[in-house]
Amino acid sequence: MFKMPPITKNLLIINILVYMATSLLRNNGVDLTDYLGLHFFKSDSFMVYQLFTYMFMHANFEHIFFNMLAFWMFGRILEQVWGPKKYLIYYLVCGVGAGLCQELVQYIDYVRMGLDHYTTIGNGVDSMPMKDYLSLWRTVGASGAVYGILLGYGMTFPNERILLLIPPMPIKAKYLVMGYAVIELLSGLGSSGSNIAHFAHLGGMLFGIVLILYWRHKAGVNRNGFSSWSEYRPKQSVWSRFKKPKASRHAEAEKPAAKDEYADTLAERRRQQEEVARILEKVKRSGYNCLTDEEKKTIFDFRNR
């Protein structure tokens, strides 16, 4: 099996270790989510660093299991294609963006309910100081970042087929992403009081698509590398890398040794480009998972050279 890339592996380890530590400390009366979970910014418990740390906190085993499963399935492939640095930036941007969107939605609820006019909430013995009530508004989980990863996979491999379990049928990645986005939007609009941060999920996808479109725009319409297999274009043709301006070609005579070195380098570059083109055609026909370890390594090396 192709070796798991470093960022995916390390993020998986960190999430699992934090979950284990949270469970152990909770049994001893210490709740890490009070410190590392993302609190509403009007709460006294809010800290800026929580926009990062909340991504590594999870409410229960099912929460972390399904998040890490989806992260492993799609994230490792994106890291192999994008490279570790770009992938880590994308993951963090999606996670922080999801947290910011959740804060915005909570603020809208805060204003809509007119909570700024009250110092307590409830009646009689059931009343609670407003600052204590707001401290209960906290968010945990890597779901926002994971939804961003799913969005990135769908935009990078739009026609890759994914097998659903319920119902058991294959579906193209682009349709799966659109379906999840619609479900999250409808769930967020229609589930008042739900403990699932649907708009945080959408926020991760929103920040993900903005970042991907920025990268594509920065690279140029026909120079966006591996932003999509179907849209792949080499950044620069082999011939244009080596040919000199017409004036300089006529002005100087090349030495035989330089000519031989030029020809060898050109032949090697052409061989590499033909091999990458062959692999990309194979991906279009059969999908990324059909590649051998050597072919995956060839693409990764070509992308990061």
PDB file of C-alpha atoms in Angstrom:
ATOM      1  CA  MET A   1       0.000   0.000   0.000  1.00  0.00           C
ATOM      2  CA  PHE A   2       1.217   3.506  -0.815  1.00  0.00           C
ATOM      3  CA  LYS A   3       2.749   5.068   2.285  1.00  0.00           C
ATOM      4  CA  MET A   4       0.420   7.463   4.125  1.00  0.00           C
ATOM      5  CA  PRO A   5       1.635  11.049   3.561  1.00  0.00           C
ATOM      6  CA  PRO A   6       3.031  12.881   6.620  1.00  0.00           C
ATOM      7  CA  ILE A   7       0.419  15.603   7.226  1.00  0.00           C
ATOM      8  CA  THR A   8      -2.503  13.175   7.025  1.00  0.00           C
ATOM      9  CA  LYS A   9      -0.742  10.718   9.323  1.00  0.00           C
ATOM     10  CA  ASN A  10       0.256  13.325  11.898  1.00  0.00           C
ATOM     11  CA  LEU A  11      -3.169  14.995  11.982  1.00  0.00           C
ATOM     12  CA  LEU A  12      -4.793  11.612  12.509  1.00  0.00           C
ATOM     13  CA  ILE A  13      -2.425  10.871  15.387  1.00  0.00           C
ATOM     14  CA  ILE A  14      -2.975  14.285  17.001  1.00  0.00           C
ATOM     15  CA  ASN A  15      -6.775  13.990  16.820  1.00  0.00           C
ATOM     16  CA  ILE A  16      -6.749  10.488  18.331  1.00  0.00           C
ATOM     17  CA  LEU A  17      -4.338  11.455  21.127  1.00  0.00           C
ATOM     18  CA  VAL A  18      -6.351  14.566  22.025  1.00  0.00           C
ATOM     19  CA  TYR A  19      -9.558  12.523  22.084  1.00  0.00           C
ATOM     20  CA  MET A  20      -7.959   9.941  24.390  1.00  0.00           C
ATOM     21  CA  ALA A  21      -6.611  12.669  26.689  1.00  0.00           C
ATOM     22  CA  THR A  22     -10.018  14.378  26.775  1.00  0.00           C
ATOM     23  CA  SER A  23     -11.761  11.131  27.721  1.00  0.00           C
ATOM     24  CA  LEU A  24      -9.253  10.313  30.467  1.00  0.00           C
ATOM     25  CA  LEU A  25      -9.323  13.782  31.994  1.00  0.00           C
ATOM     26  CA  ARG A  26     -13.121  13.962  31.843  1.00  0.00           C
ATOM     27  CA  ASN A  27     -13.260  10.830  34.008  1.00  0.00           C
ATOM     28  CA  ASN A  28     -11.163  12.760  36.549  1.00  0.00           C
ATOM     29  CA  GLY A  29     -13.404  15.815  36.531  1.00  0.00           C
ATOM     30  CA  VAL A  30     -11.488  17.944  33.998  1.00  0.00           C
ATOM     31  CA  ASP A  31     -13.202  18.908  30.753  1.00  0.00           C
ATOM     32  CA  LEU A  32     -10.689  19.998  28.093  1.00  0.00           C
ATOM     33  CA  THR A  33     -13.479  21.330  25.893  1.00  0.00           C
ATOM     34  CA  ASP A  34     -13.854  24.208  28.369  1.00  0.00           C
ATOM     35  CA  TYR A  35     -10.374  25.340  27.360  1.00  0.00           C
ATOM     36  CA  LEU A  36      -9.867  24.057  23.808  1.00  0.00           C
ATOM     37  CA  GLY A  37     -13.418  24.041  22.424  1.00  0.00           C
ATOM     38  CA  LEU A  38     -14.565  27.080  20.427  1.00  0.00           C
ATOM     39  CA  HIS A  39     -16.726  29.342  22.624  1.00  0.00           C
ATOM     40  CA  PHE A  40     -19.015  32.102  21.397  1.00  0.00           C
ATOM     41  CA  PHE A  41     -16.925  35.264  21.146  1.00  0.00           C
ATOM     42  CA  LYS A  42     -19.193  37.174  23.565  1.00  0.00           C
ATOM     43  CA  SER A  43     -18.580  34.575  26.250  1.00  0.00           C
ATOM     44  CA  ASP A  44     -15.926  35.188  28.914  1.00  0.00           C
ATOM     45  CA  SER A  45     -14.519  31.751  28.039  1.00  0.00           C
ATOM     46  CA  PHE A  46     -13.678  32.697  24.432  1.00  0.00           C
ATOM     47  CA  MET A  47     -10.002  32.750  23.409  1.00  0.00           C
ATOM     48  CA  VAL A  48      -8.664  33.397  19.905  1.00  0.00           C
ATOM     49  CA  TYR A  49      -6.533  30.251  19.927  1.00  0.00           C
ATOM     50  CA  GLN A  50      -9.736  28.200  20.188  1.00  0.00           C
ATOM     51  CA  LEU A  51     -10.310  28.820  16.461  1.00  0.00           C
ATOM     52  CA  PHE A  52      -7.447  26.337  15.941  1.00  0.00           C
ATOM     53  CA  THR A  53      -7.728  23.991  18.904  1.00  0.00           C
ATOM     54  CA  TYR A  54     -11.442  23.229  18.516  1.00  0.00           C
ATOM     55  CA  MET A  55     -10.610  21.263  15.340  1.00  0.00           C
ATOM     56  CA  PHE A  56      -8.861  18.612  17.429  1.00  0.00           C
ATOM     57  CA  MET A  57     -11.692  18.151  19.955  1.00  0.00           C
ATOM     58  CA  HIS A  58     -14.533  15.663  19.492  1.00  0.00           C
ATOM     59  CA  ALA A  59     -17.711  15.030  21.459  1.00  0.00           C
ATOM     60  CA  ASN A  60     -17.769  11.219  21.358  1.00  0.00           C
ATOM     61  CA  PHE A  61     -16.362   8.145  19.632  1.00  0.00           C
ATOM     62  CA  GLU A  62     -18.796   8.243  16.696  1.00  0.00           C
ATOM     63  CA  HIS A  63     -17.897  11.888  16.092  1.00  0.00           C
ATOM     64  CA  ILE A  64     -14.162  11.297  15.798  1.00  0.00           C
ATOM     65  CA  PHE A  65     -14.515   7.943  14.018  1.00  0.00           C
ATOM     66  CA  PHE A  66     -16.514   9.231  11.054  1.00  0.00           C
ATOM     67  CA  ASN A  67     -14.510  12.455  10.833  1.00  0.00           C
ATOM     68  CA  MET A  68     -11.183  10.621  10.752  1.00  0.00           C
ATOM     69  CA  LEU A  69     -12.490   7.987   8.343  1.00  0.00           C
ATOM     70  CA  ALA A  70     -13.513  10.644   5.808  1.00  0.00           C
ATOM     71  CA  PHE A  71     -10.290  12.555   6.466  1.00  0.00           C
ATOM     72  CA  TRP A  72      -8.209   9.442   5.752  1.00  0.00           C
ATOM     73  CA  MET A  73     -10.207   8.477   2.649  1.00  0.00           C
ATOM     74  CA  PHE A  74      -9.994  11.824   0.868  1.00  0.00           C
ATOM     75  CA  GLY A  75      -7.265  13.785   2.635  1.00  0.00           C
ATOM     76  CA  ARG A  76      -4.356  11.447   1.908  1.00  0.00           C
ATOM     77  CA  ILE A  77      -5.086  11.609  -1.832  1.00  0.00           C
ATOM     78  CA  LEU A  78      -5.233  15.415  -1.842  1.00  0.00           C
ATOM     79  CA  GLU A  79      -1.938  15.600   0.060  1.00  0.00           C
ATOM     80  CA  GLN A  80      -0.254  13.300  -2.466  1.00  0.00           C
ATOM     81  CA  VAL A  81      -1.435  15.537  -5.302  1.00  0.00           C
ATOM     82  CA  TRP A  82      -1.020  18.990  -3.733  1.00  0.00           C
ATOM     83  CA  GLY A  83       2.005  18.363  -1.560  1.00  0.00           C
ATOM     84  CA  PRO A  84       2.239  18.608   2.276  1.00  0.00           C
ATOM     85  CA  LYS A  85       2.614  22.385   2.637  1.00  0.00           C
ATOM     86  CA  LYS A  86      -0.274  23.352   0.389  1.00  0.00           C
ATOM     87  CA  TYR A  87      -2.461  20.646   1.875  1.00  0.00           C
ATOM     88  CA  LEU A  88      -1.809  21.732   5.478  1.00  0.00           C
ATOM     89  CA  ILE A  89      -2.596  25.356   4.616  1.00  0.00           C
ATOM     90  CA  TYR A  90      -5.854  24.245   2.997  1.00  0.00           C
ATOM     91  CA  TYR A  91      -6.856  22.112   5.998  1.00  0.00           C
ATOM     92  CA  LEU A  92      -6.222  24.897   8.510  1.00  0.00           C
ATOM     93  CA  VAL A  93      -7.950  27.552   6.400  1.00  0.00           C
ATOM     94  CA  CYS A  94     -11.050  25.361   6.065  1.00  0.00           C
ATOM     95  CA  GLY A  95     -11.065  24.606   9.796  1.00  0.00           C
ATOM     96  CA  VAL A  96     -10.630  28.210  10.892  1.00  0.00           C
ATOM     97  CA  GLY A  97     -13.136  29.366   8.269  1.00  0.00           C
ATOM     98  CA  ALA A  98     -15.685  26.884   9.585  1.00  0.00           C
ATOM     99  CA  GLY A  99     -15.171  28.266  13.093  1.00  0.00           C
ATOM    100  CA  LEU A 100     -15.639  31.853  11.920  1.00  0.00           C
ATOM    101  CA  CYS A 101     -18.872  30.946  10.136  1.00  0.00           C
ATOM    102  CA  GLN A 102     -20.135  29.230  13.274  1.00  0.00           C
ATOM    103  CA  GLU A 103     -19.343  32.353  15.299  1.00  0.00           C
ATOM    104  CA  LEU A 104     -21.289  34.458  12.784  1.00  0.00           C
ATOM    105  CA  VAL A 105     -24.330  32.176  12.948  1.00  0.00           C
ATOM    106  CA  GLN A 106     -24.248  32.221  16.751  1.00  0.00           C
ATOM    107  CA  TYR A 107     -24.048  36.012  16.738  1.00  0.00           C
ATOM    108  CA  ILE A 108     -27.103  36.178  14.444  1.00  0.00           C
ATOM    109  CA  ASP A 109     -28.986  33.974  16.929  1.00  0.00           C
ATOM    110  CA  TYR A 110     -27.748  36.156  19.796  1.00  0.00           C
ATOM    111  CA  VAL A 111     -29.107  39.296  18.151  1.00  0.00           C
ATOM    112  CA  ARG A 112     -32.323  37.641  16.960  1.00  0.00           C
ATOM    113  CA  MET A 113     -33.153  36.462  20.486  1.00  0.00           C
ATOM    114  CA  GLY A 114     -32.259  39.862  21.960  1.00  0.00           C
ATOM    115  CA  LEU A 115     -29.934  38.308  24.539  1.00  0.00           C
ATOM    116  CA  ASP A 116     -27.900  41.498  24.842  1.00  0.00           C
ATOM    117  CA  HIS A 117     -30.813  42.993  26.825  1.00  0.00           C
ATOM    118  CA  TYR A 118     -30.728  40.356  29.579  1.00  0.00           C
ATOM    119  CA  THR A 119     -28.374  39.517  32.419  1.00  0.00           C
ATOM    120  CA  THR A 120     -30.060  36.202  33.249  1.00  0.00           C
ATOM    121  CA  ILE A 121     -32.005  33.585  31.346  1.00  0.00           C
ATOM    122  CA  GLY A 122     -34.855  31.424  32.692  1.00  0.00           C
ATOM    123  CA  ASN A 123     -37.237  31.935  35.577  1.00  0.00           C
ATOM    124  CA  GLY A 124     -36.942  31.432  39.313  1.00  0.00           C
ATOM    125  CA  VAL A 125     -34.727  28.615  40.506  1.00  0.00           C
ATOM    126  CA  ASP A 126     -34.040  27.609  36.898  1.00  0.00           C
ATOM    127  CA  SER A 127     -32.538  30.987  35.984  1.00  0.00           C
ATOM    128  CA  MET A 128     -28.921  31.201  34.889  1.00  0.00           C
ATOM    129  CA  PRO A 129     -26.566  34.172  34.553  1.00  0.00           C
ATOM    130  CA  MET A 130     -26.203  35.144  30.916  1.00  0.00           C
ATOM    131  CA  LYS A 131     -22.408  34.750  30.986  1.00  0.00           C
ATOM    132  CA  ASP A 132     -22.806  31.132  32.134  1.00  0.00           C
ATOM    133  CA  TYR A 133     -25.419  30.472  29.476  1.00  0.00           C
ATOM    134  CA  LEU A 134     -23.222  31.877  26.710  1.00  0.00           C
ATOM    135  CA  SER A 135     -20.303  29.733  27.889  1.00  0.00           C
ATOM    136  CA  LEU A 136     -22.400  26.711  26.887  1.00  0.00           C
ATOM    137  CA  TRP A 137     -22.293  27.869  23.248  1.00  0.00           C
ATOM    138  CA  ARG A 138     -19.214  25.978  22.168  1.00  0.00           C
ATOM    139  CA  THR A 139     -18.202  24.041  19.081  1.00  0.00           C
ATOM    140  CA  VAL A 140     -15.868  21.062  18.757  1.00  0.00           C
ATOM    141  CA  GLY A 141     -14.768  18.773  15.949  1.00  0.00           C
ATOM    142  CA  ALA A 142     -12.840  18.607  12.689  1.00  0.00           C
ATOM    143  CA  SER A 143     -16.059  18.363  10.661  1.00  0.00           C
ATOM    144  CA  GLY A 144     -15.687  21.808   9.074  1.00  0.00           C
ATOM    145  CA  ALA A 145     -12.152  21.022   7.882  1.00  0.00           C
ATOM    146  CA  VAL A 146     -13.247  17.551   6.731  1.00  0.00           C
ATOM    147  CA  TYR A 147     -16.086  19.037   4.669  1.00  0.00           C
ATOM    148  CA  GLY A 148     -13.490  21.337   3.126  1.00  0.00           C
ATOM    149  CA  ILE A 149     -11.394  18.258   2.269  1.00  0.00           C
ATOM    150  CA  LEU A 150     -14.438  16.632   0.667  1.00  0.00           C
ATOM    151  CA  LEU A 151     -15.025  19.798  -1.354  1.00  0.00           C
ATOM    152  CA  GLY A 152     -11.378  19.849  -2.441  1.00  0.00           C
ATOM    153  CA  TYR A 153     -11.561  16.208  -3.529  1.00  0.00           C
ATOM    154  CA  GLY A 154     -14.721  16.847  -5.512  1.00  0.00           C
ATOM    155  CA  MET A 155     -13.155  19.814  -7.316  1.00  0.00           C
ATOM    156  CA  THR A 156      -9.879  17.992  -7.987  1.00  0.00           C
ATOM    157  CA  PHE A 157     -11.414  14.675  -9.077  1.00  0.00           C
ATOM    158  CA  PRO A 158     -14.947  15.665 -10.142  1.00  0.00           C
ATOM    159  CA  ASN A 159     -15.627  12.499 -12.143  1.00  0.00           C
ATOM    160  CA  GLU A 160     -14.094  10.009  -9.706  1.00  0.00           C
ATOM    161  CA  ARG A 161     -16.766   7.524  -8.638  1.00  0.00           C
ATOM    162  CA  ILE A 162     -17.381   6.926  -4.921  1.00  0.00           C
ATOM    163  CA  LEU A 163     -19.340   3.927  -3.684  1.00  0.00           C
ATOM    164  CA  LEU A 164     -22.117   4.874  -1.285  1.00  0.00           C
ATOM    165  CA  LEU A 165     -23.173   2.412   1.389  1.00  0.00           C
ATOM    166  CA  ILE A 166     -26.762   3.676   1.745  1.00  0.00           C
ATOM    167  CA  PRO A 167     -28.045   3.264  -0.887  1.00  0.00           C
ATOM    168  CA  PRO A 168     -25.332   0.951  -2.317  1.00  0.00           C
ATOM    169  CA  MET A 169     -24.524   2.771  -5.550  1.00  0.00           C
ATOM    170  CA  PRO A 170     -21.584   4.603  -7.160  1.00  0.00           C
ATOM    171  CA  ILE A 171     -21.776   8.369  -7.531  1.00  0.00           C
ATOM    172  CA  LYS A 172     -19.421  10.917  -9.034  1.00  0.00           C
ATOM    173  CA  ALA A 173     -17.521  13.011  -6.509  1.00  0.00           C
ATOM    174  CA  LYS A 174     -18.899  16.318  -7.815  1.00  0.00           C
ATOM    175  CA  TYR A 175     -22.492  15.163  -7.274  1.00  0.00           C
ATOM    176  CA  LEU A 176     -21.676  13.816  -3.815  1.00  0.00           C
ATOM    177  CA  VAL A 177     -20.231  17.195  -2.794  1.00  0.00           C
ATOM    178  CA  MET A 178     -23.224  19.095  -4.153  1.00  0.00           C
ATOM    179  CA  GLY A 179     -25.576  16.708  -2.383  1.00  0.00           C
ATOM    180  CA  TYR A 180     -23.831  17.159   0.953  1.00  0.00           C
ATOM    181  CA  ALA A 181     -23.878  20.947   0.542  1.00  0.00           C
ATOM    182  CA  VAL A 182     -27.629  20.963  -0.109  1.00  0.00           C
ATOM    183  CA  ILE A 183     -28.309  18.625   2.827  1.00  0.00           C
ATOM    184  CA  GLU A 184     -26.245  20.761   5.201  1.00  0.00           C
ATOM    185  CA  LEU A 185     -27.938  23.972   4.041  1.00  0.00           C
ATOM    186  CA  LEU A 186     -31.445  22.554   4.459  1.00  0.00           C
ATOM    187  CA  SER A 187     -30.513  20.988   7.803  1.00  0.00           C
ATOM    188  CA  GLY A 188     -29.051  24.264   9.041  1.00  0.00           C
ATOM    189  CA  LEU A 189     -32.128  26.245   8.045  1.00  0.00           C
ATOM    190  CA  GLY A 190     -34.614  23.749   9.419  1.00  0.00           C
ATOM    191  CA  SER A 191     -33.032  22.379  12.595  1.00  0.00           C
ATOM    192  CA  SER A 192     -33.493  24.980  15.295  1.00  0.00           C
ATOM    193  CA  GLY A 193     -31.766  23.922  18.505  1.00  0.00           C
ATOM    194  CA  SER A 194     -29.740  21.151  16.865  1.00  0.00           C
ATOM    195  CA  ASN A 195     -26.370  20.324  18.411  1.00  0.00           C
ATOM    196  CA  ILE A 196     -24.863  19.785  14.939  1.00  0.00           C
ATOM    197  CA  ALA A 197     -23.016  22.784  13.511  1.00  0.00           C
ATOM    198  CA  HIS A 198     -24.379  22.567   9.962  1.00  0.00           C
ATOM    199  CA  PHE A 199     -23.253  26.072   9.044  1.00  0.00           C
ATOM    200  CA  ALA A 200     -19.730  25.292  10.259  1.00  0.00           C
ATOM    201  CA  HIS A 201     -19.693  22.424   7.749  1.00  0.00           C
ATOM    202  CA  LEU A 202     -20.822  24.812   5.024  1.00  0.00           C
ATOM    203  CA  GLY A 203     -18.224  27.331   6.197  1.00  0.00           C
ATOM    204  CA  GLY A 204     -15.442  24.785   5.697  1.00  0.00           C
ATOM    205  CA  MET A 205     -16.668  24.160   2.161  1.00  0.00           C
ATOM    206  CA  LEU A 206     -17.047  27.883   1.477  1.00  0.00           C
ATOM    207  CA  PHE A 207     -13.515  28.754   2.548  1.00  0.00           C
ATOM    208  CA  GLY A 208     -12.245  25.703   0.656  1.00  0.00           C
ATOM    209  CA  ILE A 209     -13.781  26.711  -2.658  1.00  0.00           C
ATOM    210  CA  VAL A 210     -12.572  30.305  -2.266  1.00  0.00           C
ATOM    211  CA  LEU A 211      -9.003  29.136  -1.623  1.00  0.00           C
ATOM    212  CA  ILE A 212      -9.012  26.676  -4.529  1.00  0.00           C
ATOM    213  CA  LEU A 213     -10.389  29.297  -6.921  1.00  0.00           C
ATOM    214  CA  TYR A 214      -7.725  31.730  -5.708  1.00  0.00           C
ATOM    215  CA  TRP A 215      -4.983  29.184  -6.357  1.00  0.00           C
ATOM    216  CA  ARG A 216      -6.352  28.466  -9.814  1.00  0.00           C
ATOM    217  CA  HIS A 217      -6.616  32.147 -10.662  1.00  0.00           C
ATOM    218  CA  LYS A 218      -3.086  32.758  -9.419  1.00  0.00           C
ATOM    219  CA  ALA A 219      -1.760  29.874 -11.517  1.00  0.00           C
ATOM    220  CA  GLY A 220      -3.647  30.971 -14.627  1.00  0.00           C
ATOM    221  CA  VAL A 221      -6.529  29.417 -16.552  1.00  0.00           C
ATOM    222  CA  ASN A 222      -4.388  26.900 -18.437  1.00  0.00           C
ATOM    223  CA  ARG A 223      -1.616  26.566 -15.859  1.00  0.00           C
ATOM    224  CA  ASN A 224      -3.462  25.195 -12.866  1.00  0.00           C
ATOM    225  CA  GLY A 225      -1.411  22.022 -12.534  1.00  0.00           C
ATOM    226  CA  PHE A 226      -3.361  19.363 -10.663  1.00  0.00           C
ATOM    227  CA  SER A 227      -6.429  21.424  -9.798  1.00  0.00           C
ATOM    228  CA  SER A 228      -8.350  18.953 -11.968  1.00  0.00           C
ATOM    229  CA  TRP A 229      -7.251  15.968 -14.031  1.00  0.00           C
ATOM    230  CA  SER A 230      -9.598  16.958 -16.819  1.00  0.00           C
ATOM    231  CA  GLU A 231      -8.165  20.494 -16.882  1.00  0.00           C
ATOM    232  CA  TYR A 232      -4.491  19.576 -16.433  1.00  0.00           C
ATOM    233  CA  ARG A 233      -2.088  21.514 -18.606  1.00  0.00           C
ATOM    234  CA  PRO A 234       1.691  21.631 -18.209  1.00  0.00           C
ATOM    235  CA  LYS A 235       2.815  24.958 -16.833  1.00  0.00           C
ATOM    236  CA  GLN A 236       5.187  25.422 -19.745  1.00  0.00           C
ATOM    237  CA  SER A 237       5.887  23.340 -22.801  1.00  0.00           C
ATOM    238  CA  VAL A 238       9.196  21.528 -22.995  1.00  0.00           C
ATOM    239  CA  TRP A 239      10.135  23.339 -26.200  1.00  0.00           C
ATOM    240  CA  SER A 240       9.559  26.795 -24.748  1.00  0.00           C
ATOM    241  CA  ARG A 241      11.760  25.982 -21.749  1.00  0.00           C
ATOM    242  CA  PHE A 242      14.788  25.314 -23.897  1.00  0.00           C
ATOM    243  CA  LYS A 243      14.511  27.198 -27.157  1.00  0.00           C
ATOM    244  CA  LYS A 244      16.279  30.551 -27.294  1.00  0.00           C
ATOM    245  CA  PRO A 245      15.145  33.733 -29.006  1.00  0.00           C
ATOM    246  CA  LYS A 246      15.711  33.601 -32.737  1.00  0.00           C
ATOM    247  CA  ALA A 247      18.303  36.398 -32.645  1.00  0.00           C
ATOM    248  CA  SER A 248      20.482  34.679 -30.067  1.00  0.00           C
ATOM    249  CA  ARG A 249      20.294  31.346 -31.927  1.00  0.00           C
ATOM    250  CA  HIS A 250      21.813  32.947 -35.026  1.00  0.00           C
ATOM    251  CA  ALA A 251      24.263  35.061 -33.049  1.00  0.00           C
ATOM    252  CA  GLU A 252      26.215  32.229 -31.405  1.00  0.00           C
ATOM    253  CA  ALA A 253      27.282  28.755 -32.371  1.00  0.00           C
ATOM    254  CA  GLU A 254      26.715  26.008 -29.826  1.00  0.00           C
ATOM    255  CA  LYS A 255      29.607  23.821 -28.809  1.00  0.00           C
ATOM    256  CA  PRO A 256      29.202  20.081 -29.553  1.00  0.00           C
ATOM    257  CA  ALA A 257      29.325  19.164 -25.861  1.00  0.00           C
ATOM    258  CA  ALA A 258      26.633  21.698 -24.991  1.00  0.00           C
ATOM    259  CA  LYS A 259      24.527  20.425 -27.874  1.00  0.00           C
ATOM    260  CA  ASP A 260      24.761  16.844 -26.650  1.00  0.00           C
ATOM    261  CA  GLU A 261      23.846  17.858 -23.104  1.00  0.00           C
ATOM    262  CA  TYR A 262      20.929  19.882 -24.402  1.00  0.00           C
ATOM    263  CA  ALA A 263      19.663  16.939 -26.458  1.00  0.00           C
ATOM    264  CA  ASP A 264      19.956  14.513 -23.544  1.00  0.00           C
ATOM    265  CA  THR A 265      18.125  16.861 -21.194  1.00  0.00           C
ATOM    266  CA  LEU A 266      15.426  17.506 -23.766  1.00  0.00           C
ATOM    267  CA  ALA A 267      14.931  13.797 -24.381  1.00  0.00           C
ATOM    268  CA  GLU A 268      14.630  13.113 -20.663  1.00  0.00           C
ATOM    269  CA  ARG A 269      12.116  15.929 -20.204  1.00  0.00           C
ATOM    270  CA  ARG A 270      10.042  14.655 -23.090  1.00  0.00           C
ATOM    271  CA  ARG A 271      10.107  11.139 -21.664  1.00  0.00           C
ATOM    272  CA  GLN A 272       8.923  12.411 -18.270  1.00  0.00           C
ATOM    273  CA  GLN A 273       6.140  14.442 -19.827  1.00  0.00           C
ATOM    274  CA  GLU A 274       4.957  11.510 -21.933  1.00  0.00           C
ATOM    275  CA  GLU A 275       4.940   9.273 -18.847  1.00  0.00           C
ATOM    276  CA  VAL A 276       2.885  11.804 -16.851  1.00  0.00           C
ATOM    277  CA  ALA A 277       0.468  12.192 -19.762  1.00  0.00           C
ATOM    278  CA  ARG A 278       0.054   8.410 -19.898  1.00  0.00           C
ATOM    279  CA  ILE A 279      -0.681   8.244 -16.166  1.00  0.00           C
ATOM    280  CA  LEU A 280      -3.212  11.075 -16.385  1.00  0.00           C
ATOM    281  CA  GLU A 281      -5.030   9.286 -19.182  1.00  0.00           C
ATOM    282  CA  LYS A 282      -5.125   6.182 -17.015  1.00  0.00           C
ATOM    283  CA  VAL A 283      -6.640   8.225 -14.167  1.00  0.00           C
ATOM    284  CA  LYS A 284      -9.318   9.598 -16.497  1.00  0.00           C
ATOM    285  CA  ARG A 285     -10.252   6.078 -17.594  1.00  0.00           C
ATOM    286  CA  SER A 286     -10.059   4.138 -14.335  1.00  0.00           C
ATOM    287  CA  GLY A 287      -9.636   6.593 -11.441  1.00  0.00           C
ATOM    288  CA  TYR A 288      -6.787   7.554  -9.146  1.00  0.00           C
ATOM    289  CA  ASN A 289      -6.918   4.381  -7.043  1.00  0.00           C
ATOM    290  CA  CYS A 290      -5.996   2.205 -10.030  1.00  0.00           C
ATOM    291  CA  LEU A 291      -2.476   3.670 -10.114  1.00  0.00           C
ATOM    292  CA  THR A 292       0.501   1.684  -8.888  1.00  0.00           C
ATOM    293  CA  ASP A 293       2.714   3.034  -6.112  1.00  0.00           C
ATOM    294  CA  GLU A 294       5.368   3.892  -8.688  1.00  0.00           C
ATOM    295  CA  GLU A 295       2.900   5.834 -10.831  1.00  0.00           C
ATOM    296  CA  LYS A 296       1.635   7.780  -7.800  1.00  0.00           C
ATOM    297  CA  LYS A 297       5.213   8.626  -6.881  1.00  0.00           C
ATOM    298  CA  THR A 298       5.902   9.765 -10.474  1.00  0.00           C
ATOM    299  CA  ILE A 299       2.980  12.225 -10.316  1.00  0.00           C
ATOM    300  CA  PHE A 300       3.955  13.456  -6.852  1.00  0.00           C
ATOM    301  CA  ASP A 301       7.602  14.038  -7.909  1.00  0.00           C
ATOM    302  CA  PHE A 302       6.535  15.777 -11.136  1.00  0.00           C
ATOM    303  CA  ARG A 303       4.170  18.091  -9.221  1.00  0.00           C
ATOM    304  CA  ASN A 304       6.818  19.113  -6.670  1.00  0.00           C
ATOM    305  CA  ARG A 305       9.955  19.303  -8.790  1.00  0.00           C
TER     306      ARG A 305
END
